[in-house]
Short mmCIF file of C-alpha atoms and ligand atoms in Angstrom, two decimals:
data_model
loop_
_atom_site.label_atom_id
_atom_site.label_comp_id
_atom_site.label_asym_id
_atom_site.label_seq_id
_atom_site.Cartn_x
_atom_site.Cartn_y
_atom_site.Cartn_z
CA MET A 1 -142.81 150.07 52.01
CA LEU A 2 -141.94 150.15 48.32
CA LEU A 3 -143.98 148.68 45.46
CA ILE A 4 -142.16 148.12 42.16
CA HIS A 5 -144.74 147.70 39.42
CA ASN A 6 -145.22 147.94 35.67
CA LEU A 7 -142.26 145.63 35.00
CA SER A 8 -141.98 143.54 31.88
CA GLU A 9 -139.87 140.98 33.71
CA VAL A 10 -138.20 140.03 36.97
CA ALA A 11 -135.07 137.93 36.28
CA THR A 12 -133.15 136.27 39.10
CA PRO A 13 -131.14 133.23 40.12
CA GLU A 14 -132.58 131.45 43.14
CA GLY A 15 -131.23 130.18 46.43
CA SER A 16 -128.68 131.19 49.00
CA THR A 17 -125.82 128.88 48.04
CA ALA A 18 -123.56 129.04 44.98
CA ARG A 19 -125.02 127.66 41.74
CA ARG A 20 -122.77 125.32 39.75
CA GLY A 21 -122.85 123.25 36.55
CA ALA A 22 -126.25 123.36 34.81
CA GLU A 23 -127.66 125.33 37.75
CA GLN A 24 -125.30 128.22 37.04
CA GLY A 25 -127.51 129.13 34.07
CA ARG A 26 -130.89 128.60 35.75
CA VAL A 27 -132.50 132.03 35.97
CA ARG A 28 -136.15 132.50 36.90
CA ARG A 29 -137.85 134.93 34.53
CA LEU A 30 -141.25 136.15 35.72
CA ARG A 31 -143.21 138.12 33.13
CA GLY A 32 -145.15 141.08 34.49
CA ALA A 33 -144.30 140.37 38.13
CA GLU A 34 -144.26 142.96 40.91
CA VAL A 35 -141.93 143.26 43.88
CA VAL A 36 -142.79 144.64 47.33
CA CYS A 37 -140.11 145.68 49.83
CA ASP A 38 -141.02 146.01 53.52
CA ASP A 39 -139.99 148.75 55.93
CA ALA A 40 -137.06 146.70 57.18
CA GLY A 41 -135.63 146.83 53.64
CA ARG A 42 -136.39 143.17 52.88
CA ILE A 43 -138.19 141.66 49.92
CA ALA A 44 -141.72 140.86 51.10
CA PHE A 45 -143.36 139.74 47.84
CA VAL A 46 -142.45 138.70 44.28
CA GLY A 47 -145.20 137.65 41.90
CA PRO A 48 -148.14 138.64 39.69
CA PRO A 49 -150.20 141.78 40.54
CA GLU A 50 -153.35 139.67 41.23
CA ASP A 51 -151.52 137.68 43.93
CA ARG A 52 -150.15 140.84 45.45
CA LEU A 53 -153.66 142.38 45.57
CA ARG A 54 -155.06 139.24 47.17
CA ARG A 55 -152.27 138.85 49.72
CA LEU A 56 -151.26 142.43 50.55
CA GLY A 57 -154.11 144.58 49.21
CA ALA A 58 -153.86 147.77 47.18
CA LEU A 59 -151.02 149.21 49.34
CA PRO A 60 -152.26 152.80 48.94
CA GLU A 61 -149.62 154.26 51.24
CA ALA A 62 -146.64 152.40 49.75
CA GLU A 63 -144.06 154.38 47.80
CA ARG A 64 -144.15 153.32 44.15
CA LEU A 65 -141.38 152.77 41.63
CA ASP A 66 -142.82 152.63 38.12
CA GLY A 67 -140.81 150.07 36.16
CA ARG A 68 -141.93 151.62 32.84
CA GLY A 69 -141.82 148.25 31.17
CA GLY A 70 -138.26 147.54 32.28
CA THR A 71 -136.57 144.49 33.80
CA LEU A 72 -135.74 144.01 37.48
CA ILE A 73 -132.59 142.06 38.41
CA PRO A 74 -130.72 141.67 41.72
CA GLY A 75 -128.19 144.41 42.50
CA PHE A 76 -124.77 143.42 41.19
CA VAL A 77 -122.27 142.18 43.75
CA ASP A 78 -118.67 142.96 42.77
CA PRO A 79 -116.54 140.52 44.80
CA HIS A 80 -113.00 141.63 43.82
CA THR A 81 -111.91 145.28 43.78
CA HIS A 82 -108.81 147.21 44.86
CA LEU A 83 -110.92 150.26 45.69
CA PRO A 84 -108.96 152.61 48.01
CA TRP A 85 -106.01 153.75 45.89
CA ALA A 86 -104.54 157.15 45.06
CA GLY A 87 -102.84 158.24 41.83
CA THR A 88 -103.31 157.12 38.25
CA ARG A 89 -101.20 155.09 35.79
CA GLU A 90 -102.25 156.24 32.33
CA GLU A 91 -98.60 156.52 31.19
CA GLU A 92 -98.16 152.82 31.94
CA PHE A 93 -101.32 152.09 30.02
CA VAL A 94 -99.90 153.94 27.02
CA ALA A 95 -96.65 151.95 27.36
CA ARG A 96 -98.68 148.75 27.38
CA LEU A 97 -100.50 149.88 24.24
CA ALA A 98 -97.04 150.22 22.65
CA GLY A 99 -96.15 146.64 23.58
CA THR A 100 -94.54 146.72 27.04
CA THR A 101 -96.00 144.00 29.26
CA TYR A 102 -97.59 144.42 32.69
CA GLN A 103 -94.80 142.30 34.22
CA GLU A 104 -92.05 144.35 32.51
CA ILE A 105 -93.57 147.52 33.97
CA ALA A 106 -93.70 145.92 37.41
CA ALA A 107 -90.08 144.73 37.16
CA ALA A 108 -89.01 148.31 36.37
CA GLY A 109 -90.57 149.57 39.63
CA GLY A 110 -93.90 150.67 38.13
CA GLY A 111 -97.19 148.81 38.42
CA ILE A 112 -98.39 148.02 41.92
CA LEU A 113 -95.34 149.73 43.48
CA SER A 114 -96.15 152.99 41.71
CA THR A 115 -99.63 152.98 43.26
CA VAL A 116 -98.07 152.07 46.62
CA ARG A 117 -96.00 155.27 46.46
CA SER A 118 -99.04 157.50 45.80
CA THR A 119 -101.29 155.66 48.27
CA ARG A 120 -98.71 155.95 51.05
CA GLN A 121 -98.68 159.71 50.49
CA ALA A 122 -102.46 160.07 50.64
CA GLY A 123 -104.35 160.66 53.89
CA GLU A 124 -107.14 158.44 55.11
CA GLU A 125 -109.89 160.95 54.29
CA GLU A 126 -108.50 161.53 50.79
CA LEU A 127 -108.54 157.77 50.17
CA ALA A 128 -112.12 157.54 51.46
CA THR A 129 -113.17 160.38 49.15
CA LEU A 130 -111.52 158.71 46.15
CA ALA A 131 -113.19 155.42 47.04
CA ARG A 132 -116.60 157.08 47.41
CA ARG A 133 -116.32 158.63 43.97
CA ARG A 134 -115.73 155.13 42.57
CA MET A 135 -118.66 153.82 44.62
CA ASP A 136 -120.91 156.50 43.10
CA ARG A 137 -119.92 155.13 39.71
CA MET A 138 -120.52 151.55 40.87
CA LEU A 139 -124.02 152.48 41.93
CA GLU A 140 -124.64 154.22 38.63
CA TRP A 141 -123.86 150.90 36.90
CA GLY A 142 -125.94 148.78 39.29
CA THR A 143 -123.50 147.52 41.93
CA THR A 144 -125.04 147.47 45.42
CA THR A 145 -122.35 145.49 47.30
CA ALA A 146 -118.62 145.29 46.64
CA GLU A 147 -115.57 143.76 48.17
CA ALA A 148 -112.66 146.20 48.71
CA LYS A 149 -109.03 145.24 49.26
CA SER A 150 -106.12 147.04 50.81
CA GLY A 151 -102.74 146.15 49.27
CA TYR A 152 -101.27 149.51 48.24
CA GLY A 153 -99.95 150.30 51.72
CA LEU A 154 -97.60 147.35 52.34
CA SER A 155 -96.73 148.55 55.84
CA LEU A 156 -98.62 148.19 59.10
CA GLU A 157 -99.70 151.84 59.17
CA ASP A 158 -100.55 152.17 55.49
CA GLU A 159 -102.49 148.90 55.23
CA LEU A 160 -104.58 149.87 58.27
CA LYS A 161 -105.04 153.36 56.78
CA GLN A 162 -106.48 151.82 53.62
CA LEU A 163 -108.79 149.56 55.62
CA ARG A 164 -110.01 152.51 57.71
CA ALA A 165 -110.64 154.42 54.46
CA ILE A 166 -112.78 151.50 53.28
CA ARG A 167 -114.79 151.65 56.50
CA HIS A 168 -115.25 155.42 56.23
CA ALA A 169 -116.19 155.24 52.59
CA SER A 170 -118.96 152.75 53.23
CA GLU A 171 -120.46 154.79 56.07
CA ASN A 172 -123.29 156.89 54.65
CA HIS A 173 -122.97 155.41 51.17
CA PRO A 174 -125.56 153.06 49.70
CA VAL A 175 -122.94 150.63 48.36
CA ASP A 176 -121.99 148.12 51.08
CA LEU A 177 -118.28 147.30 51.21
CA VAL A 178 -116.78 144.04 52.47
CA PRO A 179 -113.15 144.71 53.52
CA THR A 180 -110.23 142.41 52.67
CA LEU A 181 -106.66 142.68 53.93
CA LEU A 182 -104.23 142.24 51.00
CA ALA A 183 -100.93 143.13 52.68
CA ALA A 184 -99.42 140.32 50.59
CA HIS A 185 -100.07 142.11 47.28
CA GLU A 186 -96.36 142.70 46.61
CA VAL A 187 -93.06 142.81 48.54
CA PRO A 188 -92.37 146.50 49.31
CA VAL A 189 -89.06 147.98 48.12
CA GLU A 190 -87.61 148.26 51.63
CA TYR A 191 -87.98 144.48 52.12
CA ARG A 192 -86.76 143.33 48.71
CA LYS A 193 -83.58 141.84 50.16
CA GLU A 194 -85.34 140.15 53.08
CA ARG A 195 -88.79 139.14 51.86
CA GLU A 196 -89.10 136.59 54.65
CA ARG A 197 -89.17 139.46 57.15
CA TYR A 198 -92.03 141.13 55.28
CA ILE A 199 -94.02 137.90 55.50
CA ASP A 200 -93.23 137.80 59.23
CA LEU A 201 -94.51 141.37 59.54
CA ILE A 202 -97.75 140.44 57.78
CA CYS A 203 -98.33 137.32 59.88
CA GLU A 204 -97.21 138.71 63.23
CA GLU A 205 -98.35 142.33 63.09
CA ILE A 206 -100.55 143.37 60.19
CA VAL A 207 -102.99 140.43 60.26
CA PRO A 208 -103.45 140.53 64.07
CA ALA A 209 -103.95 144.33 64.06
CA ALA A 210 -106.47 144.29 61.19
CA ALA A 211 -108.39 141.48 62.86
CA GLU A 212 -108.30 142.99 66.33
CA GLN A 213 -109.55 146.36 65.07
CA ARG A 214 -112.24 144.55 63.05
CA LEU A 215 -111.07 146.26 59.89
CA ALA A 216 -111.12 143.17 57.66
CA ARG A 217 -113.37 140.20 57.03
CA PHE A 218 -111.06 138.37 54.57
CA CYS A 219 -107.35 137.89 53.98
CA ASP A 220 -106.03 137.74 50.39
CA VAL A 221 -102.63 137.05 48.76
CA PHE A 222 -101.26 137.63 45.26
CA CYS A 223 -100.07 134.04 44.73
CA GLU A 224 -98.06 134.32 41.52
CA HIS A 225 -94.62 133.52 40.07
CA GLY A 226 -92.35 136.39 41.07
CA VAL A 227 -94.72 137.67 43.75
CA PHE A 228 -95.69 135.21 46.53
CA SER A 229 -95.14 131.46 46.15
CA ALA A 230 -97.82 128.96 47.13
CA ALA A 231 -95.88 128.15 50.32
CA GLU A 232 -95.58 131.83 51.29
CA SER A 233 -99.24 132.40 50.42
CA ARG A 234 -100.25 129.50 52.63
CA ARG A 235 -98.35 131.02 55.56
CA VAL A 236 -100.15 134.34 55.20
CA LEU A 237 -103.61 132.84 54.70
CA GLU A 238 -103.17 130.48 57.65
CA ALA A 239 -102.19 133.43 59.83
CA GLY A 240 -105.40 135.09 58.64
CA VAL A 241 -107.47 132.05 59.57
CA ARG A 242 -105.90 131.94 63.05
CA HIS A 243 -107.15 135.50 63.57
CA GLY A 244 -110.61 134.94 62.11
CA LEU A 245 -109.99 136.32 58.60
CA SER A 246 -111.34 133.95 55.96
CA PRO A 247 -109.08 133.20 52.99
CA ARG A 248 -109.55 134.22 49.33
CA LEU A 249 -106.73 134.63 46.83
CA HIS A 250 -105.36 135.87 43.54
CA ALA A 251 -104.58 132.51 41.95
CA ASP A 252 -102.91 131.53 38.67
CA GLU A 253 -103.38 134.92 37.00
CA PHE A 254 -100.35 134.94 34.69
CA ALA A 255 -98.75 131.55 35.37
CA ASP A 256 -99.86 128.34 37.02
CA SER A 257 -98.59 128.84 40.55
CA GLY A 258 -100.57 126.13 42.32
CA GLY A 259 -102.98 128.83 43.51
CA ALA A 260 -106.15 126.88 42.74
CA GLU A 261 -104.83 123.83 44.60
CA LEU A 262 -103.91 126.03 47.55
CA ALA A 263 -107.40 127.61 47.58
CA ALA A 264 -108.98 124.15 47.59
CA SER A 265 -106.76 122.79 50.33
CA LEU A 266 -107.46 125.80 52.58
CA GLY A 267 -111.21 125.79 51.85
CA ALA A 268 -110.90 129.39 50.66
CA PHE A 269 -114.05 131.37 49.82
CA SER A 270 -112.69 132.07 46.34
CA ALA A 271 -109.84 131.58 43.87
CA ASP A 272 -109.65 134.63 41.63
CA HIS A 273 -108.37 135.26 38.06
CA LEU A 274 -107.41 131.67 37.01
CA MET A 275 -106.33 132.71 33.51
CA ALA A 276 -103.49 130.16 33.75
CA VAL A 277 -105.11 127.50 35.95
CA SER A 278 -104.01 123.92 35.16
CA GLU A 279 -106.22 120.86 34.66
CA ALA A 280 -105.10 119.68 38.10
CA GLY A 281 -106.09 123.06 39.50
CA ILE A 282 -109.57 122.78 38.00
CA GLU A 283 -109.90 119.27 39.40
CA ALA A 284 -108.86 120.47 42.84
CA LEU A 285 -111.46 123.25 42.74
CA ALA A 286 -114.24 120.89 41.66
CA GLY A 287 -116.10 119.75 44.72
CA SER A 288 -113.99 121.88 47.08
CA GLY A 289 -116.67 124.53 47.60
CA VAL A 290 -114.29 127.25 46.40
CA ILE A 291 -115.91 129.77 44.04
CA ALA A 292 -113.92 130.72 40.94
CA ILE A 293 -114.05 134.50 40.55
CA LEU A 294 -113.30 135.39 36.94
CA LEU A 295 -112.16 138.87 35.93
CA PRO A 296 -112.53 139.13 32.16
CA GLY A 297 -112.05 142.92 32.35
CA THR A 298 -108.46 142.26 33.39
CA SER A 299 -107.69 139.95 30.46
CA PHE A 300 -109.35 142.49 28.17
CA PHE A 301 -107.56 145.56 29.57
CA LEU A 302 -104.19 143.73 29.58
CA MET A 303 -104.92 142.55 26.02
CA LYS A 304 -104.24 138.92 26.95
CA LYS A 305 -104.90 136.11 24.51
CA GLN A 306 -105.06 133.62 27.34
CA LEU A 307 -108.50 133.69 28.98
CA ALA A 308 -109.84 131.95 32.05
CA PRO A 309 -111.31 128.54 31.02
CA ALA A 310 -114.86 129.42 32.04
CA ARG A 311 -116.55 126.60 30.12
CA ARG A 312 -114.21 123.96 31.53
CA LEU A 313 -114.83 125.29 35.03
CA VAL A 314 -118.61 125.09 34.58
CA ALA A 315 -118.28 121.59 33.13
CA ALA A 316 -116.20 120.54 36.15
CA GLY A 317 -118.94 121.82 38.47
CA VAL A 318 -117.01 124.81 39.83
CA PRO A 319 -119.35 127.73 40.65
CA ILE A 320 -118.32 130.91 38.85
CA ALA A 321 -118.59 134.50 40.01
CA LEU A 322 -117.60 137.64 38.10
CA ALA A 323 -115.89 140.82 39.31
CA THR A 324 -114.40 144.02 37.93
CA ASP A 325 -110.96 143.81 39.66
CA CYS A 326 -111.37 147.62 39.74
CA ASN A 327 -107.79 148.93 40.08
CA PRO A 328 -105.57 151.56 38.41
CA GLY A 329 -103.32 149.12 36.54
CA SER A 330 -104.87 145.97 35.17
CA SER A 331 -108.60 146.82 35.05
CA HIS A 332 -109.72 150.40 35.44
CA THR A 333 -113.50 150.06 35.51
CA GLU A 334 -116.37 150.04 38.01
CA SER A 335 -118.84 148.58 35.53
CA MET A 336 -120.31 145.14 36.15
CA PRO A 337 -122.40 145.32 32.93
CA MET A 338 -119.09 145.64 31.07
CA VAL A 339 -117.75 142.57 32.88
CA VAL A 340 -120.92 140.61 32.07
CA LEU A 341 -120.56 141.58 28.41
CA LEU A 342 -116.97 140.28 28.34
CA ALA A 343 -117.94 137.09 30.19
CA VAL A 344 -120.50 136.36 27.50
CA LEU A 345 -118.63 137.43 24.38
CA GLN A 346 -115.11 136.40 25.40
CA LEU A 347 -115.38 133.67 28.03
CA GLY A 348 -118.35 131.92 26.44
CA LEU A 349 -120.71 132.04 29.40
CA SER A 350 -124.41 132.42 28.64
CA ILE A 351 -126.22 135.59 29.68
CA GLU A 352 -128.04 133.63 32.40
CA GLU A 353 -124.82 132.03 33.70
CA SER A 354 -123.23 135.46 33.81
CA LEU A 355 -126.17 136.98 35.68
CA THR A 356 -125.88 134.29 38.36
CA ALA A 357 -122.12 134.86 38.47
CA ALA A 358 -122.50 138.62 38.94
CA THR A 359 -125.19 138.36 41.63
CA LEU A 360 -125.86 135.21 43.68
CA ASN A 361 -122.48 133.47 43.26
CA ALA A 362 -120.65 136.74 43.84
CA ALA A 363 -122.65 137.24 47.07
CA CYS A 364 -121.84 133.67 48.15
CA SER A 365 -118.12 134.31 47.58
CA LEU A 366 -118.40 137.04 50.23
CA GLY A 367 -120.42 134.88 52.62
CA LEU A 368 -123.57 136.88 51.81
CA GLY A 369 -125.64 134.27 49.95
CA GLY A 370 -128.41 134.38 52.54
CA GLU A 371 -128.66 138.18 52.35
CA ALA A 372 -128.09 139.27 48.78
CA GLY A 373 -127.77 138.11 45.19
CA SER A 374 -131.34 137.14 44.31
CA ILE A 375 -134.88 138.52 44.29
CA GLU A 376 -136.61 136.27 46.80
CA THR A 377 -138.72 136.99 49.86
CA GLY A 378 -136.67 137.52 52.99
CA LYS A 379 -133.55 138.73 51.21
CA ARG A 380 -132.34 142.31 51.43
CA ALA A 381 -134.05 144.43 48.78
CA ASP A 382 -130.98 145.31 46.66
CA LEU A 383 -132.38 145.65 43.16
CA VAL A 384 -131.58 147.10 39.76
CA LEU A 385 -134.17 148.30 37.27
CA LEU A 386 -132.91 147.94 33.71
CA ASP A 387 -134.29 150.06 30.91
CA ALA A 388 -134.77 146.89 28.88
CA PRO A 389 -137.70 144.68 27.91
CA ASN A 390 -135.94 141.54 29.17
CA VAL A 391 -132.70 140.40 30.76
CA LEU A 392 -131.08 139.39 27.45
CA HIS A 393 -130.78 143.09 26.61
CA LEU A 394 -128.21 143.40 29.40
CA VAL A 395 -125.69 142.11 26.85
CA TYR A 396 -127.58 142.42 23.58
CA HIS A 397 -127.65 146.23 23.85
CA TYR A 398 -124.03 146.98 24.66
CA GLY A 399 -121.85 149.96 25.41
CA ILE A 400 -124.70 151.87 27.05
CA ASN A 401 -125.64 152.13 30.70
CA PRO A 402 -128.84 150.06 31.01
CA VAL A 403 -129.51 151.03 34.65
CA ALA A 404 -132.71 153.08 35.09
CA ALA A 405 -132.90 152.92 38.90
CA VAL A 406 -131.21 151.27 41.88
CA VAL A 407 -132.90 150.14 45.10
CA LYS A 408 -130.70 149.47 48.15
CA GLY A 409 -132.22 148.02 51.32
CA GLY A 410 -135.72 148.83 50.04
CA ARG A 411 -134.95 152.50 49.26
CA VAL A 412 -134.64 154.01 45.81
CA VAL A 413 -131.09 155.38 45.92
CA ARG A 414 -130.60 156.24 42.29
CA ARG A 415 -132.72 157.11 39.28
CA ALA A 416 -131.26 157.76 35.83
CA ALA A 417 -131.98 161.26 34.53
O1 NIG B 1 -105.77 141.80 40.45
N1 NIG B 1 -102.90 140.95 40.32
C1 NIG B 1 -102.65 141.74 41.22
N2 NIG B 1 -103.36 142.80 41.54
C2 NIG B 1 -104.21 143.48 40.65
C3 NIG B 1 -103.52 144.52 39.88
C4 NIG B 1 -103.16 145.66 40.73
C5 NIG B 1 -102.42 146.76 40.01
O2 NIG B 1 -101.93 146.62 38.88
O3 NIG B 1 -102.36 147.82 40.65
C6 NIG B 1 -105.00 142.50 39.82
O4 NIG B 1 -104.87 142.44 38.60
FE1 FE B 2 -107.00 141.83 41.84
#
């Protein structure tokens, strides 16, 4: 049992389904509340100390986490990462700083294909070690659950190797990973002249193998002009569904590719990026149940003027989640506080809307809304203690790491020095 006391505030969205419209910004802020976690790692109590004393007693044998006047929020859920990669691309980054675009680099054989070359060369254990190092950093910045995609293998063996690395990395690490098959991230060089055959390979071999070996929960596609068309994406995602992998997709990142419409028509869990989503795309998402995962770190790191229309999405009633997109090319960060900062200062979301997006809605986009994403009794005790007098400081005090401690499944797994 764990008692978290001496808090100035507990700040959390509420519920187990995605919050949309005005509800996206509804955050419960409880001054001076305490939180008790039971031995099963669940939240057993949230409320004032007097109520806790009356209901549960003094709890003399409980472990204590002194909040030192800080703020408790739900652990961040990062629902879009490309975690298990090898190699780095700082030279490309420098080229981009000098004016070359991400697409020009990709067309010249760099970009995703460069990471495919280094990831194919790496062994499974090496990939797991690299992923774990990134997960240590995630935890340091308050992430307790993350999605992790393959997509730098682009062959049966190498995609499965990445997925096995994801499974290994999450064993014995406090950060929970939810695995996604992204074999349709790019067409590998050896299939450039017969892309149809690569899509056949994905649908007929890679998807069935990943599903049969229980290595993936979701299937994703990079639906984008010059990568996979909406029709090709549909083929891959439908193959996923036939094998029990739920769909989510990279949609309308650089150009309107009909990705949002496709997500809506498939009932996907999420449509991600949406920097170039059309009005029709927004309309299709509204009421479809699809969660829009925005990745402002990517727009920032690619120095894009065009940003995802967060305010229009909220106004249309589309629930928004936030993610890092953690990858070596377009967004090299593990930090959800950084993403929240950008969501507020660049996308125009409020701090409360962003908190919901980075916790409850992100959990819902992974099918985990009943388990994670809010501080309510019965949910898993995944919590972050901020060294801050209230939740507004999450953005107001920027460029620092605000995380004082992290609780995962009721255990204190990290304390800042
Ligand atoms: O989400 N858009 C496609 N995939 C990644 C980038 C991956 C890379 O550049 O290695 C993204 O931005
Ligand atoms: Fe991505």
